[in-house]
Amino acid sequence: MKICVIDDEPLIVEVLKAYLEREGYEVCSALNGREGLSLIEKEIPDFLILDLMLPDLSGEEICRIVREKSEIPILMLTAKTAEEERIQGLLLGADDYVTKPFSPREVVVRVQTILRRFHKGEVPRDLLSFEQGILTIDDHKKEVKVEGKEISLTPIEYKLLTGMARHPGRVFSRMDLLALVEVDPYEGYERNIDVHIKNLRKKVEKDPRRPRFIITVFGMGYKFGGKPDVPHAAQ
């Protein structure tokens, strides 16, 4: 799991990186907001630790931009003590905040807690149902139905659909999708993912030009837009 840390204090970045890597996380980092936004677009992290006060863009502005494209968990670091300022960050979409100075161990625990909450929202692996049963996936039978009618998918299309559907709202880069379909990337093949996505849309979308399930996130990749019907696996 990849965590992005954006903070203009190099020591804080180094300490958090060391503690998070000790827990098995992969960490990328940036020292200002613009660099951080570019890094997020390039790396597609699973979690964002964001300083509220940066020299170029505010943490609030970065949070707003990220939330327009992604639902990744965000933990804010702030030296601001005013309640209204902290609340503003939460209203913009941050999941929690830690006030500076802080214990690195506390940050790690906050990250782990938020991730546990976040992944409780994942859809079960064996039976997936979306939009009041319009799209269903029975992973045990490898069976996909749209409005009750079974559709035929290629192995790559099936892996793309189920891999994304298990994480509604998460943005997948083309490289992420290559990993889902277990294909080694080589020159030119990364863009072939777009062809598989186009073919998948023709099969699962009522109107492929206005997709409901397989959504393009411009400049970043794709995400699954269906609303889950079931919060837990069928018995």
mmCIF file of C-alpha atoms in Angstrom:
data_model
loop_
_atom_site.group_PDB
_atom_site.id
_atom_site.type_symbol
_atom_site.label_atom_id
_atom_site.label_comp_id
_atom_site.label_asym_id
_atom_site.label_seq_id
_atom_site.Cartn_x
_atom_site.Cartn_y
_atom_site.Cartn_z
ATOM 1 C CA MET A 1 0.000 0.000 0.000
ATOM 2 C CA LYS A 2 1.360 3.390 -1.043
ATOM 3 C CA ILE A 3 1.162 6.499 1.157
ATOM 4 C CA CYS A 4 1.927 10.020 -0.084
ATOM 5 C CA VAL A 5 3.241 12.563 2.444
ATOM 6 C CA ILE A 6 3.070 16.276 1.528
ATOM 7 C CA ASP A 7 4.763 18.561 4.058
ATOM 8 C CA ASP A 8 7.234 21.438 3.676
ATOM 9 C CA GLU A 9 9.316 20.332 6.680
ATOM 10 C CA PRO A 10 11.909 17.768 5.475
ATOM 11 C CA LEU A 11 12.482 16.394 8.989
ATOM 12 C CA ILE A 12 8.785 15.585 9.420
ATOM 13 C CA VAL A 13 8.741 13.872 6.027
ATOM 14 C CA GLU A 14 11.840 11.814 6.875
ATOM 15 C CA VAL A 15 10.505 10.732 10.271
ATOM 16 C CA LEU A 16 7.066 9.780 8.958
ATOM 17 C CA LYS A 17 8.645 7.926 6.042
ATOM 18 C CA ALA A 18 10.798 5.886 8.429
ATOM 19 C CA TYR A 19 7.905 4.997 10.740
ATOM 20 C CA LEU A 20 5.508 4.142 7.903
ATOM 21 C CA GLU A 21 8.048 2.047 6.017
ATOM 22 C CA ARG A 22 8.740 0.158 9.244
ATOM 23 C CA GLU A 23 5.052 -0.851 9.158
ATOM 24 C CA GLY A 24 5.392 -2.113 5.582
ATOM 25 C CA TYR A 25 3.975 0.867 3.667
ATOM 26 C CA GLU A 26 5.531 2.280 0.507
ATOM 27 C CA VAL A 27 6.020 6.044 0.886
ATOM 28 C CA CYS A 28 6.380 8.845 -1.657
ATOM 29 C CA SER A 29 6.736 12.473 -0.613
ATOM 30 C CA ALA A 30 6.701 16.099 -1.727
ATOM 31 C CA LEU A 31 7.745 19.342 -0.005
ATOM 32 C CA ASN A 32 5.173 21.666 -1.582
ATOM 33 C CA GLY A 33 1.645 21.574 -2.898
ATOM 34 C CA ARG A 34 2.233 21.735 -6.643
ATOM 35 C CA GLU A 35 4.862 19.019 -6.505
ATOM 36 C CA GLY A 36 2.490 17.014 -4.327
ATOM 37 C CA LEU A 37 -0.387 17.242 -6.824
ATOM 38 C CA SER A 38 1.901 16.071 -9.624
ATOM 39 C CA LEU A 39 3.100 13.202 -7.442
ATOM 40 C CA ILE A 40 -0.463 12.134 -6.620
ATOM 41 C CA GLU A 41 -1.360 12.059 -10.321
ATOM 42 C CA LYS A 42 1.758 10.052 -11.149
ATOM 43 C CA GLU A 43 1.828 7.595 -8.239
ATOM 44 C CA ILE A 44 -1.929 7.160 -7.501
ATOM 45 C CA PRO A 45 -1.372 6.581 -3.754
ATOM 46 C CA ASP A 46 -3.763 4.680 -1.478
ATOM 47 C CA PHE A 47 -3.515 7.242 1.339
ATOM 48 C CA LEU A 48 -2.569 10.915 1.645
ATOM 49 C CA ILE A 49 -0.943 12.646 4.629
ATOM 50 C CA LEU A 50 -1.266 16.359 3.971
ATOM 51 C CA ASP A 51 0.115 19.422 5.773
ATOM 52 C CA LEU A 52 -2.513 22.133 6.081
ATOM 53 C CA MET A 53 -0.012 25.010 5.731
ATOM 54 C CA LEU A 54 2.189 24.761 2.627
ATOM 55 C CA PRO A 55 4.209 27.573 0.988
ATOM 56 C CA ASP A 56 2.449 27.571 -2.397
ATOM 57 C CA LEU A 57 -0.959 25.871 -2.181
ATOM 58 C CA SER A 58 -2.878 25.445 1.050
ATOM 59 C CA GLY A 59 -3.721 21.997 2.304
ATOM 60 C CA GLU A 60 -7.396 22.909 2.009
ATOM 61 C CA GLU A 61 -6.992 23.674 -1.695
ATOM 62 C CA ILE A 62 -5.110 20.428 -2.326
ATOM 63 C CA CYS A 63 -7.755 18.499 -0.427
ATOM 64 C CA ARG A 64 -10.471 20.086 -2.555
ATOM 65 C CA ILE A 65 -8.654 19.255 -5.803
ATOM 66 C CA VAL A 66 -7.998 15.658 -4.758
ATOM 67 C CA ARG A 67 -11.597 15.164 -3.632
ATOM 68 C CA GLU A 68 -12.858 16.199 -7.073
ATOM 69 C CA LYS A 69 -11.137 13.140 -8.529
ATOM 70 C CA SER A 70 -10.630 10.584 -5.780
ATOM 71 C CA GLU A 71 -11.974 9.203 -2.511
ATOM 72 C CA ILE A 72 -8.590 8.169 -1.089
ATOM 73 C CA PRO A 73 -8.304 8.640 2.697
ATOM 74 C CA ILE A 74 -6.708 11.931 3.770
ATOM 75 C CA LEU A 75 -5.066 12.664 7.128
ATOM 76 C CA MET A 76 -4.277 16.348 7.675
ATOM 77 C CA LEU A 77 -1.336 17.625 9.692
ATOM 78 C CA THR A 78 -1.959 21.054 11.150
ATOM 79 C CA ALA A 79 -0.322 23.602 13.421
ATOM 80 C CA LYS A 80 -3.613 25.495 13.490
ATOM 81 C CA THR A 81 -5.388 25.236 16.810
ATOM 82 C CA ALA A 82 -8.593 27.125 16.018
ATOM 83 C CA GLU A 83 -11.526 24.717 15.926
ATOM 84 C CA GLU A 84 -13.100 26.415 12.902
ATOM 85 C CA GLU A 85 -9.949 25.935 10.820
ATOM 86 C CA ARG A 86 -9.735 22.238 11.691
ATOM 87 C CA ILE A 87 -13.411 21.738 10.947
ATOM 88 C CA GLN A 88 -12.978 23.377 7.551
ATOM 89 C CA GLY A 89 -10.457 20.708 6.571
ATOM 90 C CA LEU A 90 -12.876 17.962 7.571
ATOM 91 C CA LEU A 91 -15.702 19.602 5.634
ATOM 92 C CA LEU A 92 -13.522 19.649 2.524
ATOM 93 C CA GLY A 93 -13.161 15.886 2.722
ATOM 94 C CA ALA A 94 -10.291 15.060 5.083
ATOM 95 C CA ASP A 95 -10.888 11.916 7.142
ATOM 96 C CA ASP A 96 -9.028 13.066 10.262
ATOM 97 C CA TYR A 97 -6.370 15.484 11.466
ATOM 98 C CA VAL A 98 -3.368 15.500 13.799
ATOM 99 C CA THR A 99 -2.169 18.699 15.482
ATOM 100 C CA LYS A 100 1.534 19.572 15.416
ATOM 101 C CA PRO A 101 3.686 18.757 17.277
ATOM 102 C CA PHE A 102 2.676 15.112 17.166
ATOM 103 C CA SER A 103 4.022 11.649 17.873
ATOM 104 C CA PRO A 104 4.953 9.723 14.701
ATOM 105 C CA ARG A 105 3.509 6.620 16.348
ATOM 106 C CA GLU A 106 0.179 8.407 16.708
ATOM 107 C CA VAL A 107 0.193 9.236 12.995
ATOM 108 C CA VAL A 108 0.839 5.581 12.128
ATOM 109 C CA VAL A 109 -2.047 4.476 14.361
ATOM 110 C CA ARG A 110 -4.346 7.113 12.827
ATOM 111 C CA VAL A 111 -3.407 5.867 9.351
ATOM 112 C CA GLN A 112 -4.133 2.265 10.294
ATOM 113 C CA THR A 113 -7.457 3.198 11.906
ATOM 114 C CA ILE A 114 -8.624 5.228 8.907
ATOM 115 C CA LEU A 115 -7.621 2.460 6.508
ATOM 116 C CA ARG A 116 -9.588 -0.118 8.521
ATOM 117 C CA ARG A 117 -12.649 2.138 8.316
ATOM 118 C CA PHE A 118 -12.094 2.767 4.632
ATOM 119 C CA HIS A 119 -11.731 -0.885 3.688
ATOM 120 C CA LYS A 120 -14.870 -1.839 5.560
ATOM 121 C CA GLY A 121 -16.567 -0.164 2.624
ATOM 122 C CA GLU A 122 -15.116 -2.666 0.175
ATOM 123 C CA VAL A 123 -17.586 -4.886 -1.576
ATOM 124 C CA PRO A 124 -17.434 -8.643 -0.763
ATOM 125 C CA ARG A 125 -15.368 -10.890 -2.980
ATOM 126 C CA ASP A 126 -17.883 -13.644 -3.798
ATOM 127 C CA LEU A 127 -21.096 -11.780 -4.556
ATOM 128 C CA LEU A 128 -21.224 -8.190 -5.787
ATOM 129 C CA SER A 129 -24.407 -6.283 -6.573
ATOM 130 C CA PHE A 130 -24.747 -2.667 -7.668
ATOM 131 C CA GLU A 131 -27.475 -0.112 -8.330
ATOM 132 C CA GLN A 132 -30.327 -2.264 -6.987
ATOM 133 C CA GLY A 133 -29.207 -5.337 -8.876
ATOM 134 C CA ILE A 134 -28.672 -3.751 -12.278
ATOM 135 C CA LEU A 135 -25.137 -5.177 -12.303
ATOM 136 C CA THR A 136 -24.270 -8.366 -10.403
ATOM 137 C CA ILE A 137 -21.050 -10.352 -10.235
ATOM 138 C CA ASP A 138 -20.900 -13.869 -8.816
ATOM 139 C CA ASP A 139 -17.178 -14.401 -8.391
ATOM 140 C CA HIS A 140 -17.661 -18.018 -7.307
ATOM 141 C CA LYS A 141 -19.438 -18.882 -10.577
ATOM 142 C CA LYS A 142 -17.505 -16.262 -12.603
ATOM 143 C CA GLU A 143 -20.880 -14.987 -13.764
ATOM 144 C CA VAL A 144 -21.762 -11.384 -14.625
ATOM 145 C CA LYS A 145 -25.332 -10.182 -15.239
ATOM 146 C CA VAL A 146 -26.695 -6.842 -16.411
ATOM 147 C CA GLU A 147 -30.389 -6.334 -15.622
ATOM 148 C CA GLY A 148 -30.674 -10.068 -14.973
ATOM 149 C CA LYS A 149 -29.171 -11.118 -18.300
ATOM 150 C CA GLU A 150 -25.855 -12.942 -18.264
ATOM 151 C CA ILE A 151 -23.124 -11.356 -20.376
ATOM 152 C CA SER A 152 -19.964 -12.914 -21.756
ATOM 153 C CA LEU A 153 -16.657 -11.285 -20.817
ATOM 154 C CA THR A 154 -13.119 -12.118 -21.843
ATOM 155 C CA PRO A 155 -10.772 -13.090 -18.974
ATOM 156 C CA ILE A 156 -9.150 -9.651 -19.095
ATOM 157 C CA GLU A 157 -12.511 -7.868 -19.096
ATOM 158 C CA TYR A 158 -13.682 -9.960 -16.148
ATOM 159 C CA LYS A 159 -10.540 -9.196 -14.123
ATOM 160 C CA LEU A 160 -10.832 -5.486 -14.887
ATOM 161 C CA LEU A 161 -14.487 -5.372 -13.851
ATOM 162 C CA THR A 162 -14.186 -7.378 -10.634
ATOM 163 C CA GLY A 163 -10.926 -5.745 -9.578
ATOM 164 C CA MET A 164 -12.379 -2.255 -9.886
ATOM 165 C CA ALA A 165 -15.817 -3.205 -8.526
ATOM 166 C CA ARG A 166 -14.285 -4.412 -5.250
ATOM 167 C CA HIS A 167 -13.032 -0.865 -4.657
ATOM 168 C CA PRO A 168 -15.832 1.538 -5.695
ATOM 169 C CA GLY A 169 -14.594 5.096 -6.093
ATOM 170 C CA ARG A 170 -10.898 4.225 -6.100
ATOM 171 C CA VAL A 171 -8.997 5.617 -9.081
ATOM 172 C CA PHE A 172 -6.915 3.040 -10.961
ATOM 173 C CA SER A 173 -4.085 4.125 -13.239
ATOM 174 C CA ARG A 174 -3.445 2.112 -16.398
ATOM 175 C CA MET A 175 -0.461 0.500 -14.683
ATOM 176 C CA ASP A 176 -2.725 -0.469 -11.765
ATOM 177 C CA LEU A 177 -5.110 -2.103 -14.234
ATOM 178 C CA LEU A 178 -2.253 -3.984 -15.892
ATOM 179 C CA ALA A 179 -1.448 -5.398 -12.469
ATOM 180 C CA LEU A 180 -5.115 -6.380 -12.000
ATOM 181 C CA VAL A 181 -5.139 -8.386 -15.214
ATOM 182 C CA GLU A 182 -1.707 -9.830 -14.386
ATOM 183 C CA VAL A 183 -0.099 -8.707 -17.637
ATOM 184 C CA ASP A 184 3.519 -7.574 -17.741
ATOM 185 C CA PRO A 185 3.658 -4.038 -19.157
ATOM 186 C CA TYR A 186 5.643 -3.442 -22.299
ATOM 187 C CA GLU A 187 5.896 -0.550 -24.713
ATOM 188 C CA GLY A 188 2.498 0.272 -26.157
ATOM 189 C CA TYR A 189 0.505 -2.182 -24.073
ATOM 190 C CA GLU A 190 -0.408 0.294 -21.337
ATOM 191 C CA ARG A 191 -2.687 2.103 -23.806
ATOM 192 C CA ASN A 192 -4.264 -1.209 -24.853
ATOM 193 C CA ILE A 193 -6.040 -1.106 -21.484
ATOM 194 C CA ASP A 194 -8.192 1.630 -23.028
ATOM 195 C CA VAL A 195 -9.341 -0.820 -25.708
ATOM 196 C CA HIS A 196 -10.345 -3.405 -23.081
ATOM 197 C CA ILE A 197 -12.179 -0.704 -21.109
ATOM 198 C CA LYS A 198 -14.033 0.383 -24.266
ATOM 199 C CA ASN A 199 -15.104 -3.195 -24.991
ATOM 200 C CA LEU A 200 -16.119 -3.723 -21.353
ATOM 201 C CA ARG A 201 -18.297 -0.623 -21.439
ATOM 202 C CA LYS A 202 -20.119 -1.886 -24.519
ATOM 203 C CA LYS A 203 -21.141 -4.956 -22.524
ATOM 204 C CA VAL A 204 -22.029 -3.527 -19.103
ATOM 205 C CA GLU A 205 -23.214 0.010 -19.839
ATOM 206 C CA LYS A 206 -26.674 0.932 -21.103
ATOM 207 C CA ASP A 207 -25.088 3.951 -22.827
ATOM 208 C CA PRO A 208 -21.292 3.512 -23.210
ATOM 209 C CA ARG A 209 -20.959 7.204 -24.085
ATOM 210 C CA ARG A 210 -22.402 8.109 -20.677
ATOM 211 C CA PRO A 211 -21.051 5.314 -18.480
ATOM 212 C CA ARG A 212 -22.542 4.539 -15.095
ATOM 213 C CA PHE A 213 -20.073 1.927 -13.904
ATOM 214 C CA ILE A 214 -16.715 2.357 -15.673
ATOM 215 C CA ILE A 215 -15.844 6.047 -15.258
ATOM 216 C CA THR A 216 -12.916 7.860 -16.867
ATOM 217 C CA VAL A 217 -10.890 10.066 -14.515
ATOM 218 C CA PHE A 218 -9.139 12.346 -16.965
ATOM 219 C CA GLY A 219 -5.381 12.428 -16.647
ATOM 220 C CA MET A 220 -5.394 9.680 -14.005
ATOM 221 C CA GLY A 221 -7.173 6.519 -15.154
ATOM 222 C CA TYR A 222 -10.503 4.888 -14.372
ATOM 223 C CA LYS A 223 -12.755 4.182 -11.414
ATOM 224 C CA PHE A 224 -15.846 2.081 -10.702
ATOM 225 C CA GLY A 225 -18.879 4.298 -10.174
ATOM 226 C CA GLY A 226 -21.556 1.776 -9.214
ATOM 227 C CA LYS A 227 -23.214 2.034 -5.802
ATOM 228 C CA PRO A 228 -22.969 -1.256 -3.838
ATOM 229 C CA ASP A 229 -26.217 -2.918 -2.767
ATOM 230 C CA VAL A 230 -24.800 -5.246 -0.118
ATOM 231 C CA PRO A 231 -22.488 -4.299 2.784
ATOM 232 C CA HIS A 232 -21.359 -7.859 3.473
ATOM 233 C CA ALA A 233 -20.920 -11.181 1.754
ATOM 234 C CA ALA A 234 -23.953 -13.318 1.156
ATOM 235 C CA GLN A 235 -24.362 -16.255 3.479
#
